[in-house]
Amino acid sequence: MKTVLLGPPGAGKGTQAEHIARKYEIPHISTGDMLRQATKNQTPVGLEAAGYIDKGELVPDDVIVRMVKERLGRPDCRKGFILDGFPRNLQQGKALAHTLDELGTDLDAVVYINVPEHDVIDRLSGRQTCRNCGEGYHVKYMPPKNKGVCDKCGGQLYQRTDDNAQTIKNRLEIYRQQTADLISYYDSINLLVEIAGDKTIDEVTKEIDARLRTDLRQP
Ligand code: AP5
């Protein structure tokens, strides 16, 4: 299964990608997580990316495309993968098609989680992430058993620096400007599977599972 998850910031891409990755036993490739890890490790890419992430702007396409290309070429992606946060604009979409072509493969589906902006703001303002293992939570919708502590590893939970009001506004603006064309592109090549994301996490998961069973483009 080779899939892309599309949707606005806070749509639940990371949350649902974790589920799909477990179910199909494929790697979850999140460009946001890769960049945050690179920033933490103070690599040249990470240091360059930090400035863009903090402002809610996109990291330059050539940096991201190189990073994803290297990741997709690894052996664990042969069986499949779920891309979360990439591609984000038409140029990245075309670069992905080119990379997959070079690898002799193609996408099976592009899952688009459609969520209204007021839900997105509510979700991002309450999101918490484990500093140690990266597990995601939400203060209202997916609270940890003990406040501020990760259920999985006991690590400390924190709020992402780009989940503040001004940066969320920028991220949404960029999403509106750059991702609409990409959604139309995947629709035009019959890969788009649109999911109504304004439901509970479990309901969205069930809807994705059902649609992937029926709509998946089989080789
Ligand atoms: P990235 O990390 O990809 O951020 P994003 O796309 O803005 O998406 P998020 O991670 O914020 O949201 P999500 O949809 O994964 O939601 P989640 O599941 O966490 O990118 C960050 C930055 O990196 C970018 O701004 C850019 O600078 C850079 N970058 C990354 N990729 C790039 C690229 N390709 N090109 C250029 N730059 C790039 O859910 C959110 C919260 O809601 C959680 O708390 C969750 O528990 C909760 N929740 C989830 N689903 C539901 C539900 N159904 N009901 C209630 N709550 C829910």
Coordinates of C-alpha atoms and ligand atoms in Angstrom, one line a residue:
M1 CA 0.0 0.0 0.0
K2 CA 1.6 3.3 -1.1
T3 CA -0.4 6.2 0.1
V4 CA -0.3 10.0 0.7
L5 CA -2.3 11.7 3.5
L6 CA -3.4 15.2 2.6
G7 CA -5.3 17.8 4.7
P8 CA -4.9 21.1 6.5
P9 CA -2.6 21.5 9.5
G10 CA -4.3 19.7 12.4
A11 CA -6.6 17.6 10.2
G12 CA -5.4 14.5 12.0
K13 CA -2.9 13.3 9.4
G14 CA -0.3 12.2 11.9
T15 CA -3.0 10.5 14.1
Q16 CA -4.5 8.5 11.2
A17 CA -1.1 7.8 9.6
E18 CA 0.0 6.0 12.8
H19 CA -3.1 3.7 12.5
I20 CA -2.6 3.0 8.8
A21 CA 1.1 2.3 9.3
R22 CA 0.3 -0.2 12.1
K23 CA -2.5 -1.9 10.2
Y24 CA -0.6 -2.4 6.9
E25 CA 2.8 -2.7 8.6
I26 CA 4.4 0.0 6.5
P27 CA 6.6 3.0 7.5
H28 CA 4.9 6.3 8.5
I29 CA 7.0 9.0 6.8
S30 CA 6.2 12.4 8.2
T31 CA 8.2 15.2 6.7
G32 CA 7.3 17.4 9.7
D33 CA 8.7 14.8 12.2
M34 CA 11.8 14.3 10.0
L35 CA 12.5 18.1 10.0
R36 CA 11.9 18.4 13.8
Q37 CA 14.3 15.5 14.4
A38 CA 16.9 17.2 12.2
T39 CA 16.5 20.4 14.1
K40 CA 16.9 18.6 17.4
N41 CA 20.1 17.0 16.1
Q42 CA 21.3 20.4 14.8
T43 CA 22.0 19.0 11.3
P44 CA 22.5 21.6 8.5
V45 CA 19.0 20.8 7.1
G46 CA 17.5 21.0 10.6
L47 CA 19.0 24.4 11.3
E48 CA 17.8 25.7 7.9
A49 CA 14.3 24.3 8.4
A50 CA 13.8 25.7 11.9
G51 CA 13.4 29.3 10.7
Y52 CA 10.7 28.3 8.2
I53 CA 8.8 26.0 10.7
D54 CA 8.7 28.7 13.4
K55 CA 7.1 31.1 11.0
G56 CA 4.7 28.5 9.6
E57 CA 6.2 28.7 6.1
L58 CA 7.2 25.8 3.8
V59 CA 10.8 24.6 3.8
P60 CA 12.2 25.0 0.2
D61 CA 11.0 22.3 -2.1
D62 CA 14.5 21.1 -3.1
V63 CA 15.4 20.4 0.5
I64 CA 12.2 18.4 1.2
V65 CA 12.3 16.5 -2.1
R66 CA 15.9 15.4 -1.5
M67 CA 15.0 14.2 2.0
V68 CA 11.9 12.2 0.8
K69 CA 13.7 10.7 -2.2
E70 CA 16.4 9.3 0.1
R71 CA 13.8 7.9 2.5
L72 CA 11.6 6.3 -0.2
G73 CA 14.7 4.6 -1.6
R74 CA 15.3 2.6 1.6
P75 CA 14.4 -1.1 1.6
D76 CA 11.5 -0.8 4.2
C77 CA 9.5 1.2 1.7
R78 CA 9.4 -1.6 -0.9
K79 CA 6.2 -3.1 0.6
G80 CA 4.6 0.4 1.0
F81 CA 4.6 3.6 2.9
I82 CA 2.3 6.3 4.2
L83 CA 3.5 9.8 3.4
D84 CA 2.2 12.5 5.9
G85 CA 2.9 16.1 5.2
F86 CA 4.4 15.5 1.7
P87 CA 3.6 16.5 -1.0
R88 CA 2.2 20.0 -0.1
N89 CA 2.1 21.7 -3.4
L90 CA 2.0 20.8 -7.1
Q91 CA 5.7 20.9 -7.6
Q92 CA 6.3 18.5 -4.7
G93 CA 3.5 16.3 -6.2
K94 CA 5.3 16.1 -9.5
A95 CA 8.6 15.4 -7.9
L96 CA 7.0 12.5 -6.0
A97 CA 5.6 11.1 -9.2
H98 CA 9.1 11.3 -10.8
T99 CA 10.8 9.6 -7.8
L100 CA 8.2 6.8 -7.7
D101 CA 8.6 6.4 -11.5
E102 CA 12.4 6.0 -11.0
L103 CA 11.7 3.4 -8.3
G104 CA 9.4 1.6 -10.7
T105 CA 6.3 2.1 -8.6
D106 CA 3.2 4.4 -8.2
L107 CA 0.7 5.5 -5.6
D108 CA -2.4 3.4 -4.7
A109 CA -4.4 6.2 -3.1
V110 CA -4.3 9.8 -1.8
V111 CA -6.4 10.2 1.3
Y112 CA -7.6 13.7 1.8
I113 CA -8.9 14.5 5.3
N114 CA -11.2 17.5 4.9
V115 CA -11.7 19.4 8.1
P116 CA -13.2 22.9 8.6
E117 CA -10.9 25.6 9.9
H118 CA -12.6 26.1 13.3
D119 CA -12.0 22.4 14.1
V120 CA -8.4 22.7 13.0
I121 CA -7.7 25.6 15.3
D122 CA -9.3 23.8 18.3
R123 CA -7.2 20.7 17.6
L124 CA -3.9 22.5 17.2
S125 CA -4.3 24.6 20.3
G126 CA -4.9 21.6 22.4
R127 CA -2.3 19.3 20.9
Q128 CA 0.5 17.8 23.0
T129 CA 3.4 15.7 21.9
C130 CA 5.8 13.5 23.9
R131 CA 9.3 15.0 24.0
N132 CA 10.8 11.5 24.2
C133 CA 8.9 9.2 21.8
G134 CA 6.8 11.7 19.8
E135 CA 3.4 10.1 20.7
G136 CA 0.6 12.6 20.0
Y137 CA -2.2 13.6 22.5
H138 CA -4.9 16.2 22.8
V139 CA -6.0 17.8 26.1
K140 CA -9.7 17.2 25.3
Y141 CA -9.9 14.6 22.5
M142 CA -7.1 12.3 23.4
P143 CA -5.9 13.1 26.9
P144 CA -3.1 11.2 28.5
K145 CA -3.9 9.2 31.7
N146 CA -1.7 11.5 33.8
K147 CA -1.6 15.2 32.9
G148 CA 1.6 16.2 31.1
V149 CA 3.0 12.6 31.0
C150 CA 3.2 10.2 28.0
D151 CA 1.2 7.0 28.5
K152 CA 3.6 5.0 26.4
C153 CA 7.0 6.0 27.8
G154 CA 6.5 8.3 30.7
G155 CA 8.1 11.2 28.8
Q156 CA 7.2 14.8 29.3
L157 CA 4.5 16.3 27.0
Y158 CA 5.0 19.6 25.3
Q159 CA 3.2 22.0 22.9
R160 CA 4.9 22.4 19.5
T161 CA 6.3 25.9 19.0
D162 CA 4.4 26.3 15.7
D163 CA 1.1 25.6 17.4
N164 CA 0.6 29.3 18.4
A165 CA -2.2 31.5 17.1
Q166 CA -0.1 33.6 14.6
T167 CA 1.8 30.6 13.1
I168 CA -1.4 28.5 12.8
K169 CA -2.9 31.4 10.8
N170 CA 0.2 31.4 8.5
R171 CA 0.1 27.6 8.1
L172 CA -3.6 27.7 7.1
E173 CA -3.0 30.6 4.7
I174 CA -0.2 28.6 3.0
Y175 CA -2.3 25.5 2.9
R176 CA -5.1 27.4 1.1
Q177 CA -2.7 29.0 -1.4
Q178 CA -0.6 25.9 -2.2
T179 CA -2.5 22.7 -1.5
A180 CA -5.8 23.3 -3.4
D181 CA -4.1 22.7 -6.8
L182 CA -2.6 19.5 -5.5
I183 CA -6.0 18.2 -4.4
S184 CA -7.5 18.9 -7.9
Y185 CA -4.5 17.2 -9.5
Y186 CA -4.9 14.0 -7.5
D187 CA -8.7 14.1 -8.2
S188 CA -8.0 14.5 -11.9
I189 CA -5.9 11.3 -12.0
N190 CA -8.5 9.4 -9.9
L191 CA -6.4 8.9 -6.9
L192 CA -8.3 11.1 -4.4
V193 CA -10.2 9.5 -1.6
E194 CA -11.9 12.3 0.3
I195 CA -12.8 11.7 4.0
A196 CA -15.0 14.0 6.2
G197 CA -12.6 14.7 9.0
D198 CA -15.0 16.6 11.3
K199 CA -15.8 13.4 13.4
T200 CA -14.2 11.7 16.3
I201 CA -10.8 10.1 15.8
D202 CA -12.3 6.6 15.8
E203 CA -15.0 7.5 13.3
V204 CA -12.4 9.0 10.9
T205 CA -10.3 5.8 11.3
K206 CA -13.2 3.6 10.4
E207 CA -14.1 5.7 7.4
I208 CA -10.6 5.6 6.1
D209 CA -10.4 1.8 6.6
A210 CA -13.7 1.3 4.8
R211 CA -12.8 3.6 1.9
L212 CA -9.3 2.1 1.4
R213 CA -10.9 -1.3 1.2
T214 CA -13.3 -0.3 -1.5
D215 CA -11.5 2.5 -3.4
L216 CA -7.9 1.3 -3.3
R217 CA -6.3 1.2 -6.8
Q218 CA -5.1 -2.4 -7.1
P219 CA -1.9 -3.2 -9.0
Ligands
AP5_1 P1 3.8 19.1 9.9 O1 4.4 18.6 11.1 O2 3.6 18.3 8.7 O3 2.5 20.0 10.3 P2 1.1 20.1 9.6 O4 0.9 19.7 8.2 O5 0.8 21.5 9.9 O6 0.2 19.1 10.3 P3 0.2 18.8 11.8 O7 1.3 17.9 12.2 O8 0.1 20.1 12.5 O9 -1.3 18.2 11.9 P4 -1.8 16.7 11.6 O10 -2.8 16.8 10.5 O11 -0.7 15.7 11.5 O12 -2.7 16.5 12.9 P5 -2.5 15.6 14.2 O13 -2.8 14.2 13.8 O14 -1.3 15.9 14.9 O15 4.8 20.3 9.3 C1 5.3 21.3 10.2 C2 6.1 22.3 9.4 O16 7.2 21.6 8.8 C3 5.4 23.0 8.2 O17 4.7 24.1 8.7 C4 6.6 23.3 7.3 O18 7.3 24.4 7.8 C5 7.5 22.1 7.5 N1 7.2 21.1 6.5 C6 6.7 19.8 6.7 N2 6.5 19.1 5.6 C7 6.9 20.0 4.6 C8 6.8 19.9 3.1 N3 6.4 18.8 2.5 N4 7.3 21.0 2.4 C9 7.7 22.1 3.0 N5 7.7 22.3 4.4 C10 7.3 21.2 5.1 O19 -3.8 16.1 15.1 C11 -3.8 17.4 15.6 C12 -4.4 17.3 17.0 O20 -5.8 17.0 16.9 C13 -3.8 16.2 17.9 O21 -3.8 16.7 19.2 C14 -4.8 15.0 17.8 O22 -4.9 14.2 19.0 C15 -6.2 15.8 17.6 N6 -7.1 15.1 16.6 C16 -6.7 14.4 15.5 N7 -7.9 13.9 14.9 C17 -8.9 14.3 15.7 C18 -10.3 14.2 15.6 N8 -10.9 13.5 14.5 N9 -11.1 14.8 16.5 C19 -10.5 15.5 17.5 N10 -9.2 15.6 17.7 C20 -8.4 15.1 16.8

